[in-house]
Amino acid sequence: MDAQELLRRYDAGERDFTGVNLRHINLSGADLTDANFTEADLTGADLTGAVLIETNFNGAELTGAKMKDALFCRTIMPYGSIKSDPNRVITTERLLERYAVGERDFPGIIMPRADLRNRDLRGISMFHPQSGNYPAYRPHLHNSNLRGANLQGSFLRGANFRGSDLSGVNLSDAILTAANFTDVNLRGANLLRADLEGVNFTRADLTGAEILECSLWWLTFFHNTILPDGEIIVGPIHNSD
């Protein structure tokens, strides 16, 4: 299997690549969150900068694989050890403790499956800008529950919310540039005055969401997206006008 085929199948929802021959495959920068590579052969694979959140490499062959700058979070390595980035991976409890004492800056945090239902996190900042030779770090909150949370005025540029429940969330005045809302429930969300440039709404449900139409159509990406009025845009459409 080549990289193009693997990523196509991953984007369609497939996660199980057990025993697959991926020798010398180039997956640099790829998001492989939740992928299962048990017993797969990744000899000489290029995983430079890949997102490996809860990725399973148990029993996999990684001899000669390049993994510089890869993002690890509860990643299962070939011999069963668990690897996580000690600086960016944070628990829900720890984030709430730090927010409660006045901290607002959580650059590039990784919180898969976070439970932030109905929490007041106004003004929180999660994006880490590029600094010197270090790349920008996107926050990752995929498969999380933010139902009814208050994120008004938050800075969430590039955030990955894939598969999350954001129904009824308040994202008014938020910076959401290039955020990933693939498979996200945004029913009844407040997105008034939010910066949505470059947002990916693939298979997102925006039924009843409050949103300025001009913002919704500004450089956003639609594919099987349900709009606030219930209209379904099959697409794919990348709005550039």
Coordinates of N, CA and C in Angstrom, one line a residue:
M1 N 0.8 -1.2 0.0 CA 0.0 0.0 0.0 C 0.9 1.2 0.0
D2 N 0.6 2.2 -0.9 CA 1.3 3.4 -0.9 C 0.7 4.5 0.0
A3 N 1.4 5.6 0.2 CA 0.9 6.6 1.1 C -0.4 7.2 0.7
Q4 N -0.6 7.4 -0.6 CA -1.9 8.0 -1.1 C -3.1 7.2 -0.8
E5 N -2.9 5.8 -1.0 CA -4.0 4.9 -0.7 C -4.3 4.8 0.8
L6 N -3.3 4.8 1.6 CA -3.5 4.7 3.1 C -4.2 6.0 3.6
L7 N -3.7 7.1 3.1 CA -4.4 8.4 3.6 C -5.8 8.5 3.1
R8 N -6.0 8.0 1.9 CA -7.4 8.1 1.4 C -8.3 7.2 2.2
R9 N -7.9 6.0 2.6 CA -8.7 5.1 3.4 C -8.8 5.7 4.8
Y10 N -7.8 6.3 5.3 CA -7.8 6.9 6.7 C -8.9 8.0 6.7
D11 N -8.9 8.9 5.7 CA -9.8 10.0 5.6 C -11.2 9.5 5.5
A12 N -11.4 8.3 4.9 CA -12.8 7.8 4.8 C -13.2 7.1 6.1
G13 N -12.3 7.0 7.1 CA -12.7 6.5 8.4 C -12.1 5.2 8.8
E14 N -11.3 4.6 7.9 CA -10.6 3.3 8.2 C -9.4 3.6 9.2
R15 N -9.3 2.7 10.2 CA -8.2 2.9 11.2 C -7.4 1.7 11.3
D16 N -7.8 0.5 10.9 CA -7.1 -0.7 11.1 C -6.3 -1.1 9.9
F17 N -4.9 -1.0 10.2 CA -4.0 -1.4 9.1 C -3.0 -2.5 9.6
T18 N -3.6 -3.4 10.4 CA -2.9 -4.5 11.0 C -2.1 -5.3 9.9
G19 N -0.8 -5.5 10.1 CA -0.1 -6.4 9.3 C 0.2 -5.9 7.9
V20 N -0.1 -4.6 7.6 CA 0.1 -4.1 6.2 C 1.6 -3.8 6.0
N21 N 2.0 -4.1 4.7 CA 3.3 -3.8 4.3 C 3.4 -2.3 3.9
L22 N 4.2 -1.5 4.7 CA 4.3 -0.1 4.5 C 5.8 0.3 4.5
R23 N 6.6 -0.6 4.0 CA 8.1 -0.4 4.0 C 8.4 0.9 3.1
H24 N 9.2 1.7 3.7 CA 9.7 2.9 3.1 C 8.6 3.9 2.6
I25 N 7.4 3.8 3.2 CA 6.3 4.7 2.9 C 6.6 6.1 3.5
N26 N 6.2 7.1 2.7 CA 6.4 8.5 3.2 C 5.1 9.0 3.8
L27 N 5.0 9.1 5.1 CA 3.9 9.6 5.9 C 4.3 10.8 6.7
S28 N 5.3 11.5 6.2 CA 5.8 12.7 6.9 C 4.6 13.7 7.1
G29 N 4.4 14.2 8.3 CA 3.4 15.2 8.5 C 2.0 14.7 8.6
A30 N 1.8 13.4 8.4 CA 0.4 12.8 8.3 C -0.2 12.7 9.7
D31 N -1.5 12.9 9.7 CA -2.3 12.7 11.0 C -2.7 11.3 11.0
L32 N -2.2 10.5 11.9 CA -2.5 9.0 12.0 C -3.1 8.7 13.4
T33 N -3.8 9.7 13.9 CA -4.5 9.5 15.2 C -5.4 8.3 15.2
D34 N -5.3 7.5 16.2 CA -6.1 6.3 16.4 C -5.8 5.2 15.4
A35 N -4.8 5.3 14.5 CA -4.6 4.2 13.6 C -3.9 3.0 14.3
N36 N -4.3 1.8 13.8 CA -3.8 0.6 14.3 C -2.8 0.0 13.3
F37 N -1.5 0.0 13.7 CA -0.5 -0.6 12.8 C 0.1 -1.9 13.5
T38 N -0.7 -2.6 14.2 CA -0.2 -3.8 14.9 C 0.4 -4.7 13.9
E39 N 1.6 -5.2 14.1 CA 2.3 -6.2 13.3 C 2.6 -5.6 11.8
A40 N 2.4 -4.4 11.6 CA 2.7 -3.8 10.3 C 4.2 -3.6 10.1
D41 N 4.6 -3.7 8.8 CA 6.0 -3.5 8.5 C 6.2 -2.0 8.0
L42 N 6.8 -1.2 8.9 CA 7.1 0.2 8.5 C 8.6 0.4 8.5
T43 N 9.4 -0.6 8.0 CA 10.8 -0.5 7.9 C 11.2 0.7 7.0
G44 N 12.0 1.6 7.5 CA 12.4 2.7 6.7 C 11.4 3.8 6.4
A45 N 10.2 3.7 7.1 CA 9.1 4.6 6.8 C 9.5 6.0 7.3
D46 N 9.0 7.0 6.6 CA 9.2 8.4 7.0 C 8.0 8.9 7.7
L47 N 8.1 9.0 9.1 CA 7.1 9.5 9.9 C 7.4 10.8 10.5
T48 N 8.3 11.6 9.9 CA 8.8 12.9 10.4 C 7.6 13.8 10.6
G49 N 7.4 14.3 11.8 CA 6.4 15.3 12.0 C 5.0 14.7 12.0
A50 N 4.8 13.4 12.0 CA 3.5 12.7 11.9 C 2.8 12.9 13.3
V51 N 1.5 12.9 13.2 CA 0.7 13.0 14.5 C 0.3 11.6 14.8
L52 N 0.8 11.1 16.0 CA 0.7 9.7 16.4 C -0.1 9.6 17.7
I53 N -1.2 10.3 17.8 CA -2.0 10.4 19.0 C -2.8 9.0 19.1
E54 N -2.5 8.3 20.2 CA -3.1 7.0 20.5 C -3.0 6.0 19.3
T55 N -1.9 6.2 18.5 CA -1.6 5.2 17.4 C -1.0 4.0 18.0
N56 N -1.3 2.8 17.4 CA -0.8 1.5 17.9 C 0.2 0.9 17.0
F57 N 1.4 0.8 17.5 CA 2.5 0.2 16.7 C 2.9 -1.2 17.4
N58 N 2.1 -1.7 18.2 CA 2.4 -3.0 18.9 C 2.8 -4.1 18.0
G59 N 4.0 -4.6 18.1 CA 4.5 -5.6 17.3 C 4.9 -5.2 15.9
A60 N 4.9 -3.9 15.6 CA 5.2 -3.4 14.3 C 6.8 -3.3 14.1
E61 N 7.2 -3.4 12.9 CA 8.6 -3.2 12.5 C 8.9 -1.8 12.1
L62 N 9.7 -1.1 13.0 CA 10.0 0.3 12.7 C 11.5 0.5 12.5
T63 N 12.3 -0.5 12.1 CA 13.7 -0.4 11.9 C 14.0 0.6 10.8
G64 N 14.8 1.6 11.1 CA 15.2 2.6 10.2 C 14.1 3.7 9.9
A65 N 13.0 3.6 10.7 CA 11.9 4.6 10.5 C 12.4 6.0 11.0
K66 N 12.0 7.0 10.3 CA 12.3 8.4 10.7 C 11.1 9.0 11.5
M67 N 11.4 9.4 12.7 CA 10.3 9.8 13.6 C 10.6 11.2 14.2
K68 N 11.5 11.9 13.6 CA 11.9 13.2 14.2 C 10.7 14.2 14.2
D69 N 10.5 14.9 15.3 CA 9.4 15.8 15.5 C 8.0 15.2 15.4
A70 N 7.9 13.9 15.5 CA 6.6 13.2 15.5 C 5.9 13.6 16.8
L71 N 4.6 13.6 16.8 CA 3.8 14.0 18.0 C 3.3 12.7 18.6
F72 N 3.7 12.5 19.9 CA 3.3 11.2 20.6 C 2.4 11.6 21.7
C73 N 1.3 10.8 21.8 CA 0.4 10.9 22.9 C -0.3 9.6 23.1
R74 N 0.1 8.9 24.2 CA -0.4 7.6 24.5 C -0.2 6.7 23.3
T75 N 0.9 6.8 22.6 CA 1.3 6.0 21.5 C 1.9 4.7 22.0
I76 N 1.3 3.6 21.4 CA 1.8 2.3 21.8 C 3.0 1.9 20.9
M77 N 4.2 1.7 21.5 CA 5.4 1.4 20.7 C 5.5 -0.1 20.4
P78 N 6.4 -0.5 19.6 CA 6.5 -1.9 19.1 C 6.5 -3.0 20.3
Y79 N 7.2 -2.6 21.4 CA 7.3 -3.6 22.5 C 6.3 -3.3 23.6
G80 N 5.3 -2.5 23.4 CA 4.2 -2.3 24.3 C 4.4 -1.1 25.2
S81 N 5.5 -0.4 25.2 CA 5.7 0.8 26.0 C 4.8 1.9 25.4
I82 N 4.4 2.8 26.3 CA 3.6 4.0 26.0 C 4.4 5.2 25.9
K83 N 4.3 6.0 24.8 CA 5.1 7.2 24.7 C 4.2 8.4 24.5
S84 N 4.5 9.5 25.3 CA 3.7 10.7 25.3 C 4.6 11.9 25.4
D85 N 4.2 13.0 24.7 CA 5.0 14.2 24.8 C 4.8 14.8 26.2
P86 N 5.8 14.9 27.0 CA 5.6 15.4 28.4 C 5.3 16.8 28.5
N87 N 5.5 17.6 27.5 CA 5.2 19.1 27.6 C 3.8 19.5 27.1
R88 N 3.3 18.7 26.1 CA 2.0 19.1 25.5 C 0.8 18.3 25.9
V89 N 1.0 17.1 26.3 CA -0.1 16.2 26.7 C -0.6 16.7 28.1
I90 N -1.9 17.0 28.3 CA -2.4 17.5 29.5 C -3.8 16.8 29.8
T91 N -4.1 16.6 31.1 CA -5.4 16.0 31.4 C -6.4 17.2 31.6
T92 N -7.7 16.8 31.5 CA -8.7 17.7 31.6 C -8.7 18.4 33.0
E93 N -8.4 17.6 34.0 CA -8.4 18.1 35.4 C -7.3 19.1 35.6
R94 N -6.1 18.9 35.0 CA -5.0 19.8 35.1 C -5.3 21.1 34.4
L95 N -5.9 21.0 33.2 CA -6.2 22.3 32.5 C -7.2 23.1 33.3
L96 N -8.2 22.5 33.9 CA -9.2 23.2 34.6 C -8.6 23.8 35.9
E97 N -7.7 23.1 36.5 CA -7.0 23.7 37.7 C -6.2 24.9 37.4
R98 N -5.5 24.9 36.3 CA -4.6 26.0 35.9 C -5.5 27.2 35.4
Y99 N -6.6 26.9 34.7 CA -7.5 27.9 34.2 C -8.1 28.6 35.4
A100 N -8.5 27.9 36.4 CA -9.1 28.4 37.6 C -8.3 29.4 38.4
V101 N -7.0 29.3 38.3 CA -6.1 30.2 39.0 C -5.6 31.4 38.1
G102 N -6.2 31.5 36.9 CA -5.9 32.6 36.0 C -5.1 32.4 34.8
E103 N -4.6 31.2 34.6 CA -3.8 30.9 33.4 C -4.7 30.8 32.2
R104 N -4.3 31.3 31.1 CA -5.1 31.3 29.9 C -4.3 30.7 28.7
D105 N -3.0 30.6 28.8 CA -2.2 30.2 27.6 C -1.8 28.8 27.8
F106 N -2.3 27.9 26.9 CA -2.0 26.5 26.8 C -1.6 26.1 25.4
P107 N -0.4 26.5 25.0 CA 0.1 26.4 23.6 C 0.2 25.0 23.1
G108 N -0.5 24.7 22.1 CA -0.3 23.4 21.4 C -0.7 22.2 22.2
I109 N -1.7 22.3 23.1 CA -2.0 21.2 24.0 C -2.6 20.0 23.3
I110 N -2.5 18.8 23.9 CA -3.0 17.6 23.3 C -4.0 17.0 24.4
M111 N -5.3 17.0 24.1 CA -6.3 16.5 25.0 C -7.3 15.6 24.3
P112 N -6.9 14.5 23.8 CA -7.9 13.6 23.2 C -8.9 13.1 24.2
R113 N -10.2 13.1 23.7 CA -11.3 12.6 24.5 C -11.5 13.4 25.8
A114 N -11.2 14.7 25.7 CA -11.4 15.6 26.9 C -12.9 15.7 27.2
D115 N -13.2 15.9 28.5 CA -14.6 16.1 28.9 C -14.6 17.6 29.4
L116 N -15.1 18.5 28.6 CA -15.2 19.9 29.0 C -16.6 20.4 28.9
R117 N -17.6 19.5 29.1 CA -19.0 19.8 28.9 C -19.4 21.0 29.9
N118 N -20.0 22.0 29.3 CA -20.6 23.2 30.0 C -19.5 23.9 30.8
R119 N -18.3 23.8 30.5 CA -17.2 24.5 31.2 C -17.1 25.9 30.6
D120 N -16.7 26.9 31.5 CA -16.5 28.3 31.1 C -15.0 28.5 30.9
L121 N -14.6 28.5 29.6 CA -13.2 28.7 29.3 C -13.0 29.9 28.4
R122 N -13.7 31.0 28.7 CA -13.6 32.2 27.9 C -12.2 32.7 27.8
G123 N -11.8 33.1 26.6 CA -10.5 33.7 26.4 C -9.3 32.8 26.4
I124 N -9.5 31.5 26.4 CA -8.4 30.5 26.5 C -7.7 30.5 25.1
S125 N -6.4 30.4 25.2 CA -5.5 30.3 24.0 C -4.8 29.0 23.9
M126 N -4.9 28.3 22.8 CA -4.3 27.0 22.7 C -3.3 26.8 21.5
F127 N -3.2 27.9 20.7 CA -2.3 27.8 19.6 C -0.9 28.2 19.9
H128 N 0.1 27.4 19.4 CA 1.5 27.8 19.6 C 2.1 28.3 18.3
P129 N 2.4 29.5 18.2 CA 2.9 30.0 16.9 C 4.4 29.6 16.6
Q130 N 4.8 29.6 15.4 CA 6.1 29.2 15.0 C 7.1 30.2 15.7
S131 N 8.2 29.6 16.2 CA 9.2 30.4 16.9 C 10.6 29.9 16.5
G132 N 11.3 30.7 15.8 CA 12.7 30.3 15.3 C 12.6 29.1 14.4
N133 N 13.4 28.1 14.8 CA 13.3 26.8 14.0 C 12.2 25.9 14.4
Y134 N 11.5 26.3 15.4 CA 10.4 25.4 15.9 C 9.1 25.7 15.1
P135 N 8.4 24.6 14.6 CA 7.2 24.8 13.9 C 6.0 25.2 14.8
A136 N 5.0 25.7 14.2 CA 3.7 26.0 14.9 C 3.1 24.7 15.4
Y137 N 2.5 24.7 16.6 CA 1.9 23.5 17.1 C 0.4 23.7 17.2
R138 N -0.3 22.8 16.6 CA -1.8 22.9 16.6 C -2.3 22.1 17.8
P139 N -3.3 22.7 18.5 CA -3.9 22.0 19.6 C -4.8 20.8 19.1
H140 N -4.8 19.7 19.9 CA -5.5 18.5 19.5 C -6.5 18.2 20.5
L141 N -7.8 18.2 20.2 CA -8.9 17.9 21.1 C -9.9 17.0 20.4
H142 N -9.4 16.0 19.6 CA -10.3 15.2 18.8 C -11.1 14.2 19.8
N143 N -12.3 13.9 19.3 CA -13.2 13.0 20.0 C -13.5 13.5 21.4
S144 N -13.6 14.8 21.6 CA -13.8 15.4 22.9 C -15.3 15.8 23.1
N145 N -15.7 16.0 24.3 CA -17.0 16.5 24.6 C -17.0 17.9 25.1
L146 N -17.3 18.9 24.3 CA -17.4 20.3 24.7 C -18.8 20.8 24.6
R147 N -19.7 19.9 24.7 CA -21.2 20.3 24.6 C -21.5 21.4 25.6
G148 N -22.0 22.5 25.1 CA -22.4 23.6 25.9 C -21.3 24.4 26.6
A149 N -20.0 24.2 26.2 CA -18.9 24.9 26.8 C -18.9 26.4 26.3
N150 N -18.3 27.3 27.1 CA -18.2 28.7 26.7 C -16.7 28.9 26.3
L151 N -16.5 29.1 25.0 CA -15.2 29.4 24.5 C -15.2 30.7 23.8
Q152 N -16.0 31.6 24.3 CA -16.1 33.0 23.6 C -14.7 33.7 23.6
G153 N -14.3 34.2 22.5 CA -13.1 35.0 22.4 C -11.8 34.1 22.5
S154 N -11.9 32.8 22.3 CA -10.8 31.9 22.5 C -9.9 32.0 21.2
F155 N -8.6 31.6 21.4 CA -7.7 31.6 20.3 C -7.4 30.1 20.0
L156 N -8.1 29.5 19.0 CA -8.0 28.1 18.7 C -7.5 27.9 17.2
R157 N -6.7 28.7 16.8 CA -6.2 28.6 15.4 C -5.6 27.2 15.1
G158 N -6.1 26.5 14.0 CA -5.6 25.2 13.7 C -6.0 24.1 14.5
A159 N -6.9 24.3 15.5 CA -7.3 23.2 16.4 C -7.9 22.1 15.7
N160 N -7.6 20.9 16.2 CA -8.2 19.6 15.6 C -9.3 19.2 16.6
F161 N -10.5 19.3 16.1 CA -11.7 18.9 16.9 C -12.4 17.7 16.3
R162 N -11.7 17.0 15.4 CA -12.3 15.9 14.7 C -13.1 14.9 15.6
G163 N -14.3 14.6 15.2 CA -15.1 13.7 15.9 C -15.7 14.1 17.2
S164 N -15.5 15.4 17.5 CA -16.0 15.9 18.8 C -17.4 16.4 18.8
D165 N -18.0 16.5 20.0 CA -19.3 17.1 20.2 C -19.2 18.5 20.7
L166 N -19.5 19.5 19.8 CA -19.5 20.9 20.2 C -20.9 21.5 20.1
S167 N -21.9 20.7 20.2 CA -23.3 21.2 20.2 C -23.5 22.2 21.3
G168 N -24.1 23.3 20.9 CA -24.4 24.3 21.8 C -23.2 25.1 22.4
V169 N -22.1 24.9 21.8 CA -20.9 25.6 22.3 C -20.9 27.0 21.9
N170 N -20.3 27.9 22.7 CA -20.2 29.3 22.4 C -18.8 29.6 21.9
L171 N -18.7 29.8 20.6 CA -17.4 30.1 20.0 C -17.5 31.5 19.3
S172 N -18.4 32.4 19.8 CA -18.5 33.7 19.3 C -17.1 34.5 19.5
D173 N -16.7 35.2 18.5 CA -15.5 36.0 18.5 C -14.2 35.2 18.6
A174 N -14.3 33.9 18.4 CA -13.2 33.0 18.5 C -12.3 33.1 17.2
I175 N -11.0 32.8 17.4 CA -10.2 32.7 16.2 C -10.1 31.2 15.9
L176 N -10.7 30.8 14.8 CA -10.7 29.4 14.4 C -10.1 29.1 13.1
T177 N -9.2 30.0 12.7 CA -8.5 29.9 11.4 C -7.9 28.5 11.2
A178 N -8.3 27.8 10.1 CA -7.7 26.5 9.7 C -8.0 25.4 10.7
A179 N -9.0 25.6 11.5 CA -9.4 24.5 12.4 C -10.1 23.4 11.7
N180 N -10.0 22.2 12.3 CA -10.5 21.0 11.7 C -11.8 20.5 12.4
F181 N -13.0 20.7 11.7 CA -14.2 20.3 12.3 C -14.8 19.1 11.6
T182 N -13.9 18.2 11.1 CA -14.4 17.0 10.4 C -15.2 16.1 11.4
D183 N -16.4 15.7 11.0 CA -17.2 14.8 11.8 C -17.6 15.4 13.1
V184 N -17.7 16.7 13.2 CA -18.0 17.4 14.4 C -19.5 17.8 14.5
N185 N -20.1 17.6 15.7 CA -21.5 18.0 15.9 C -21.4 19.5 16.4
L186 N -21.9 20.4 15.6 CA -22.0 21.8 15.9 C -23.4 22.3 15.9
R187 N -24.3 21.4 16.2 CA -25.7 21.8 16.2 C -26.0 22.8 17.3
G188 N -26.6 24.0 16.9 CA -26.9 25.0 17.9 C -25.8 25.8 18.4
A189 N -24.6 25.6 17.8 CA -23.4 26.4 18.2 C -23.5 27.9 17.9
N190 N -22.8 28.7 18.7 CA -22.8 30.1 18.5 C -21.4 30.4 17.9
L191 N -21.4 30.8 16.6 CA -20.2 31.1 15.8 C -20.2 32.5 15.3
L192 N -21.0 33.4 15.9 CA -21.1 34.7 15.5 C -19.7 35.4 15.6
R193 N -19.4 36.1 14.6 CA -18.1 36.9 14.5 C -16.8 36.0 14.6
A194 N -17.0 34.7 14.6 CA -15.8 33.9 14.7 C -15.0 33.9 13.4
D195 N -13.7 33.8 13.4 CA -12.8 33.8 12.2 C -12.8 32.4 11.8
L196 N -13.4 32.1 10.6 CA -13.5 30.7 10.1 C -12.7 30.5 8.8
E197 N -11.8 31.4 8.5 CA -11.0 31.3 7.3 C -10.2 30.0 7.3
G198 N -10.4 29.2 6.2 CA -9.7 27.9 6.1 C -10.2 26.8 6.9
V199 N -11.4 26.9 7.5 CA -11.9 25.8 8.4 C -12.4 24.7 7.5
N200 N -12.2 23.5 8.0 CA -12.6 22.2 7.3 C -13.9 21.7 8.0
F201 N -15.0 21.8 7.3 CA -16.3 21.4 7.8 C -16.7 20.0 7.2
T202 N -15.8 19.2 6.8 CA -16.2 17.9 6.3 C -17.1 17.1 7.2
R203 N -18.2 16.7 6.7 CA -19.2 15.9 7.4 C -19.6 16.6 8.8
A204 N -19.5 17.9 8.9 CA -19.9 18.6 10.1 C -21.4 18.8 10.1
D205 N -22.0 18.9 11.2 CA -23.4 19.2 11.3 C -23.6 20.5 12.0
L206 N -24.0 21.5 11.2 CA -24.2 22.9 11.7 C -25.7 23.3 11.9
T207 N -26.5 22.3 12.0 CA -28.0 22.5 12.1 C -28.3 23.5 13.2
G208 N -28.9 24.6 12.9 CA -29.3 25.6 13.9 C -28.2 26.4 14.5
A209 N -27.0 26.3 13.9 CA -25.9 27.2 14.4 C -26.1 28.6 14.1
E210 N -25.7 29.5 15.0 CA -25.7 30.9 14.8 C -24.4 31.3 14.1
I211 N -24.5 31.9 12.9 CA -23.3 32.2 12.2 C -23.6 33.2 11.1
L212 N -22.7 34.1 10.9 CA -22.8 35.1 9.8 C -22.5 34.4 8.5
E213 N -23.4 34.5 7.5 CA -23.3 33.8 6.3 C -22.0 34.1 5.5
C214 N -21.6 35.4 5.6 CA -20.4 35.8 4.9 C -19.2 35.1 5.5
S215 N -19.2 34.8 6.9 CA -18.1 34.1 7.5 C -18.1 32.7 7.1
L216 N -19.2 32.1 7.0 CA -19.3 30.7 6.6 C -18.8 30.4 5.2
W217 N -18.9 31.3 4.3 CA -18.5 31.1 3.0 C -17.1 31.7 2.7
W218 N -16.3 32.0 3.7 CA -15.0 32.7 3.4 C -13.9 31.6 3.5
L219 N -13.5 31.1 2.4 CA -12.3 30.2 2.3 C -12.5 29.0 3.1
T220 N -13.8 28.5 3.3 CA -14.0 27.3 4.1 C -14.2 26.1 3.2
F221 N -14.1 24.9 3.8 CA -14.1 23.7 3.0 C -15.4 22.8 3.4
F222 N -16.2 22.5 2.4 CA -17.4 21.7 2.7 C -17.3 20.4 2.0
H223 N -17.8 19.3 2.7 CA -17.9 18.0 2.0 C -18.9 17.2 2.9
N224 N -20.1 17.0 2.3 CA -21.2 16.4 3.0 C -21.5 17.1 4.3
T225 N -21.5 18.4 4.2 CA -21.7 19.3 5.4 C -23.2 19.7 5.5
I226 N -23.7 19.7 6.7 CA -25.1 20.1 6.9 C -25.0 21.6 7.4
L227 N -25.6 22.5 6.6 CA -25.6 23.9 6.9 C -26.7 24.2 8.0
P228 N -26.6 25.5 8.6 CA -27.6 25.8 9.7 C -29.0 25.7 9.3
D229 N -29.4 25.9 8.0 CA -30.8 25.7 7.6 C -31.2 24.3 7.2
G230 N -30.2 23.4 7.4 CA -30.5 22.0 7.1 C -30.1 21.6 5.7
E231 N -29.7 22.5 4.9 CA -29.2 22.2 3.5 C -27.9 21.4 3.6
I232 N -27.8 20.4 2.7 CA -26.6 19.5 2.7 C -25.8 19.9 1.5
I233 N -24.5 20.2 1.7 CA -23.6 20.5 0.6 C -22.7 19.2 0.5
V234 N -22.9 18.5 -0.6 CA -22.2 17.3 -0.9 C -20.7 17.6 -1.2
G235 N -20.5 18.5 -2.1 CA -19.2 18.9 -2.4 C -18.3 17.8 -3.0
P236 N -17.0 17.8 -2.8 CA -16.3 18.8 -1.9 C -16.2 20.2 -2.6
I237 N -16.3 21.2 -1.8 CA -16.3 22.6 -2.2 C -15.3 23.3 -1.4
H238 N -14.3 24.0 -2.0 CA -13.4 24.8 -1.3 C -13.7 26.3 -1.7
N239 N -14.3 27.0 -0.8 CA -14.7 28.4 -1.1 C -13.5 29.3 -1.1
S240 N -13.3 30.0 -2.2 CA -12.2 30.9 -2.3 C -12.6 32.3 -2.8
D241 N -13.9 32.5 -2.8 CA -14.4 33.8 -3.2 C -15.0 34.5 -2.1

